[in-house]
mmCIF file of C-alpha atoms in Angstrom:
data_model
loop_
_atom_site.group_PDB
_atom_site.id
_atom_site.type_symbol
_atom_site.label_atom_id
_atom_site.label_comp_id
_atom_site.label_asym_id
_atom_site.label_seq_id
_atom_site.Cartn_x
_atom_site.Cartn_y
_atom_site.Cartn_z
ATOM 1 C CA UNK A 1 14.101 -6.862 38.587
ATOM 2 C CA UNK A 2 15.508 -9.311 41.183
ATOM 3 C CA UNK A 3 14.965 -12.910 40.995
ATOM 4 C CA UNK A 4 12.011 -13.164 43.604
ATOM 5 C CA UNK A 5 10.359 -10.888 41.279
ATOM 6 C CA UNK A 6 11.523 -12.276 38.197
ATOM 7 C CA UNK A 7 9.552 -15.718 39.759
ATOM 8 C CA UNK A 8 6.728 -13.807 41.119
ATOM 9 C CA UNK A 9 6.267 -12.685 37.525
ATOM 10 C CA UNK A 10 6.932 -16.228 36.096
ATOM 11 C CA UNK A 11 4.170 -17.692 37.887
ATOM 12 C CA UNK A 12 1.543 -15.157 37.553
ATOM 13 C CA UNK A 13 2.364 -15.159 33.318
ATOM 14 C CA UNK A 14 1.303 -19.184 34.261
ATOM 15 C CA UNK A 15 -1.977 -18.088 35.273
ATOM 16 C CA UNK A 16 -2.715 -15.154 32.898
ATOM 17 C CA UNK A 17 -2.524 -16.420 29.492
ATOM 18 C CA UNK A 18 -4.243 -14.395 26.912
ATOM 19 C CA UNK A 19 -5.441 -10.509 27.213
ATOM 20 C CA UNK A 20 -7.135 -9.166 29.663
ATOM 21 C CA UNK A 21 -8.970 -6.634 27.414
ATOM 22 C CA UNK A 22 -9.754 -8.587 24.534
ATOM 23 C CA UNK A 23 -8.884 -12.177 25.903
ATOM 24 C CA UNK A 24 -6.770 -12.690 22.783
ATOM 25 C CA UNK A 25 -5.147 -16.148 24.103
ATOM 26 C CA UNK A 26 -1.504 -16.168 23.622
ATOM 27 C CA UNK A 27 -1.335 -19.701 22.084
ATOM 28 C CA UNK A 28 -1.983 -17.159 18.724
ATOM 29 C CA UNK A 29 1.129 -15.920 17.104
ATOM 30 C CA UNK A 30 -0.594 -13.212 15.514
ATOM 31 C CA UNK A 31 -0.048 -11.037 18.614
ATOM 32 C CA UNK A 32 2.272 -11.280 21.479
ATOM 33 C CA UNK A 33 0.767 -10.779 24.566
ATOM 34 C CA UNK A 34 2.581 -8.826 26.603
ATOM 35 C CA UNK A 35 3.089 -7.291 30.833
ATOM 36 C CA UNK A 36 1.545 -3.563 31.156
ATOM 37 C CA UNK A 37 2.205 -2.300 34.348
ATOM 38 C CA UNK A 38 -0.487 -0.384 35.124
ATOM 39 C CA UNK A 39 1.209 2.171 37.762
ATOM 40 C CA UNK A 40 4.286 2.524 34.643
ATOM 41 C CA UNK A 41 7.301 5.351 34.188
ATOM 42 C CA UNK A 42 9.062 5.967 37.417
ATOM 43 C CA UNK A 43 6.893 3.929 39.567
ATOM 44 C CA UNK A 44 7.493 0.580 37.647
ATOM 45 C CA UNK A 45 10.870 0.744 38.861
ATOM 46 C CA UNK A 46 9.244 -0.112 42.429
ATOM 47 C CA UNK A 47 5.979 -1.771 41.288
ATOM 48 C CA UNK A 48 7.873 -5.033 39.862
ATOM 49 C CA UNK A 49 4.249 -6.905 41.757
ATOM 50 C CA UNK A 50 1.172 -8.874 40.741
ATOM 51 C CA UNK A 51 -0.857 -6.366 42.004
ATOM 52 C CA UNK A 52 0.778 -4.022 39.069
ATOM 53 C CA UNK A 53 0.771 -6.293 36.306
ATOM 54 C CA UNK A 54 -1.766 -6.855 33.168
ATOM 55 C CA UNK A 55 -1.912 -9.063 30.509
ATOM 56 C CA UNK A 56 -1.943 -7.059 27.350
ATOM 57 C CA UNK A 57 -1.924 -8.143 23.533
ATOM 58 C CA UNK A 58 0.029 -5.912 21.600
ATOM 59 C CA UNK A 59 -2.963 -4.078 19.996
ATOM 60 C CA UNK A 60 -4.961 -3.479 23.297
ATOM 61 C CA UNK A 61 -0.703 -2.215 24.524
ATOM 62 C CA UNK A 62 -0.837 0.712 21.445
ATOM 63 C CA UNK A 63 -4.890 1.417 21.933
ATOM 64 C CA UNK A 64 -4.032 2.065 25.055
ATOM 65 C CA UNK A 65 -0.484 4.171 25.315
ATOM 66 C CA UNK A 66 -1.831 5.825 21.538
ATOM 67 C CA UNK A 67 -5.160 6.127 22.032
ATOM 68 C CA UNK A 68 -6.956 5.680 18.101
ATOM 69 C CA UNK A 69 -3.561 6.664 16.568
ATOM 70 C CA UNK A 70 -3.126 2.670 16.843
ATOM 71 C CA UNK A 71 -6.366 1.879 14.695
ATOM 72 C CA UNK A 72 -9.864 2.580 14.248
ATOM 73 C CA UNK A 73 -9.984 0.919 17.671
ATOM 74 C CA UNK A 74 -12.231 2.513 20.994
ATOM 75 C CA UNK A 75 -9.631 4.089 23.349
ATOM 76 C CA UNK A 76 -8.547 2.639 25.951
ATOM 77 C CA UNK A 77 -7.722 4.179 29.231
ATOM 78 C CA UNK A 78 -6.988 3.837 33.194
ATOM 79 C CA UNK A 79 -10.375 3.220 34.078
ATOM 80 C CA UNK A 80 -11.382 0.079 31.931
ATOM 81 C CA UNK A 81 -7.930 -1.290 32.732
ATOM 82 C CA UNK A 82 -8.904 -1.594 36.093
ATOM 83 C CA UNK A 83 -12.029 -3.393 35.146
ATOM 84 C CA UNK A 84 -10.159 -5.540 33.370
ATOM 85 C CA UNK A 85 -7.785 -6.083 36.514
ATOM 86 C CA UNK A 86 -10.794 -6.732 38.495
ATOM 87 C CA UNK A 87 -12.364 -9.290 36.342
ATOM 88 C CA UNK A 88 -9.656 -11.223 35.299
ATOM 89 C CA UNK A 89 -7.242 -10.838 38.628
ATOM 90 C CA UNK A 90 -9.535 -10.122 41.424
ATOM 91 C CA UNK A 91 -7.034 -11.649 44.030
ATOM 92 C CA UNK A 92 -4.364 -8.940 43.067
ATOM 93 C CA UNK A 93 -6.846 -5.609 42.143
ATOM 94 C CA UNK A 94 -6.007 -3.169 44.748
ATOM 95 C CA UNK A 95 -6.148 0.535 43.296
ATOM 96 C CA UNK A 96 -4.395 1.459 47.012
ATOM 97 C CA UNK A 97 -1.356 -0.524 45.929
ATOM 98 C CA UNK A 98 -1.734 1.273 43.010
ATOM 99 C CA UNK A 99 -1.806 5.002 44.035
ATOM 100 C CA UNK A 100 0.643 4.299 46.572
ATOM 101 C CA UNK A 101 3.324 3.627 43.745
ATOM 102 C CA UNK A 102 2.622 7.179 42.135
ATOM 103 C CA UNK A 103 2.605 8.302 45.830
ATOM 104 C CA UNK A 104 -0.754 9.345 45.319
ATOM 105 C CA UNK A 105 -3.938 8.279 47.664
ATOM 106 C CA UNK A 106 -6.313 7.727 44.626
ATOM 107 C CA UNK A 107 -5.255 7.014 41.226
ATOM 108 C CA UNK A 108 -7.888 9.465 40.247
ATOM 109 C CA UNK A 109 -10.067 7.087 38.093
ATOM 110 C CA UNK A 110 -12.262 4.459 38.948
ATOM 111 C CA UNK A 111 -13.020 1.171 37.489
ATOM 112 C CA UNK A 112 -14.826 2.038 33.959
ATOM 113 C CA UNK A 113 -17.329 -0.209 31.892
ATOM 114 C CA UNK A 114 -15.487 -2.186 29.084
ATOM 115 C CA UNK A 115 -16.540 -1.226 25.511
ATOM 116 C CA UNK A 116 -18.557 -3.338 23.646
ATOM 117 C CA UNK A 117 -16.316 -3.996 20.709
ATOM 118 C CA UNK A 118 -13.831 -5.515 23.288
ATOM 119 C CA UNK A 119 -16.992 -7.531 24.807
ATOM 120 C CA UNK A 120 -17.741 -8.405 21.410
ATOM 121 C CA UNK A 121 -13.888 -9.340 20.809
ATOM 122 C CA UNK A 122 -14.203 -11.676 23.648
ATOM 123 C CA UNK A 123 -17.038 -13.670 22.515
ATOM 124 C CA UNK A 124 -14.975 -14.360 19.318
ATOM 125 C CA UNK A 125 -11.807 -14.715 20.866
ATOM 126 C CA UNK A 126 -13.272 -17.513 23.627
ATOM 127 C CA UNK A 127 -14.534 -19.084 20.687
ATOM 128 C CA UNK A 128 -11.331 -19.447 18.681
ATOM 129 C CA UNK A 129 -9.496 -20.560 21.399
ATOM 130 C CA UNK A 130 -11.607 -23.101 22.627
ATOM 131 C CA UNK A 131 -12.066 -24.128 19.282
ATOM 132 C CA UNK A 132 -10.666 -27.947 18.411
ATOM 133 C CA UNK A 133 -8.906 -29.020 15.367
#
């Protein structure tokens, strides 16, 4: 990663602070949130970019490279990562940007509805982090 990328990255952390699955808020030690990028393995090599980055806590991270080996937790997968993308980066969602890194013309999922636990997670989460002392 150069540094134009390593800024580019910098700044867009600024703006995307907790998960964008769960919205676990990364002022909460409990989990680190972390970058996912969402075109990964050889393509993340090239797709150092906004466009290919999501804000993941660590548990939405395992749900979604280990499926329900991570927990008792609904599987995560392409599709409801890029509703996620959408919702909570709509200036950078572009699935063409996407495909294009795995040389592809489609990414061959679309945007999929995000499970209710995680809605469910959300409502909580907002709450706790909005919460005051």
């Amino acid at each position: 990663m150069n540094r134009q990328e390593q800024q580019a990255l910098t700044e867009w952390l600024d703006l995307h602070r907790c998960c964008a699955v769960c919205w676990w808020p990364e002022s909460d030690w409990r989990r680190a949130c972390e970058v996912h990028h969402i075109a990964g393995g050889a393509a993340r090599a090239k797709g150092h970019h906004p466009k290919n980055y999501l804000r993941l806590c660590d548990r939405c991270h395992c749900v979604y490279h280990s499926g329900k080996v991570c927990g008792l937790f609904p599987d995560l997968n392409i599709g409801i990562l890029l509703t996620a993308k959408r919702e909570c980066d709509p200036d950078n969602y572009d699935p063409e940007f996407l495909a294009k890194l795995r040389n592809k013309k489609h990414l061959g999922k679309d945007p999929e509805p995000i499970p209710d636990y995680y809605l469910q997670e959300r409502e909580r989460n907002v709450c706790k982090a909005t919460r005051t002392p």
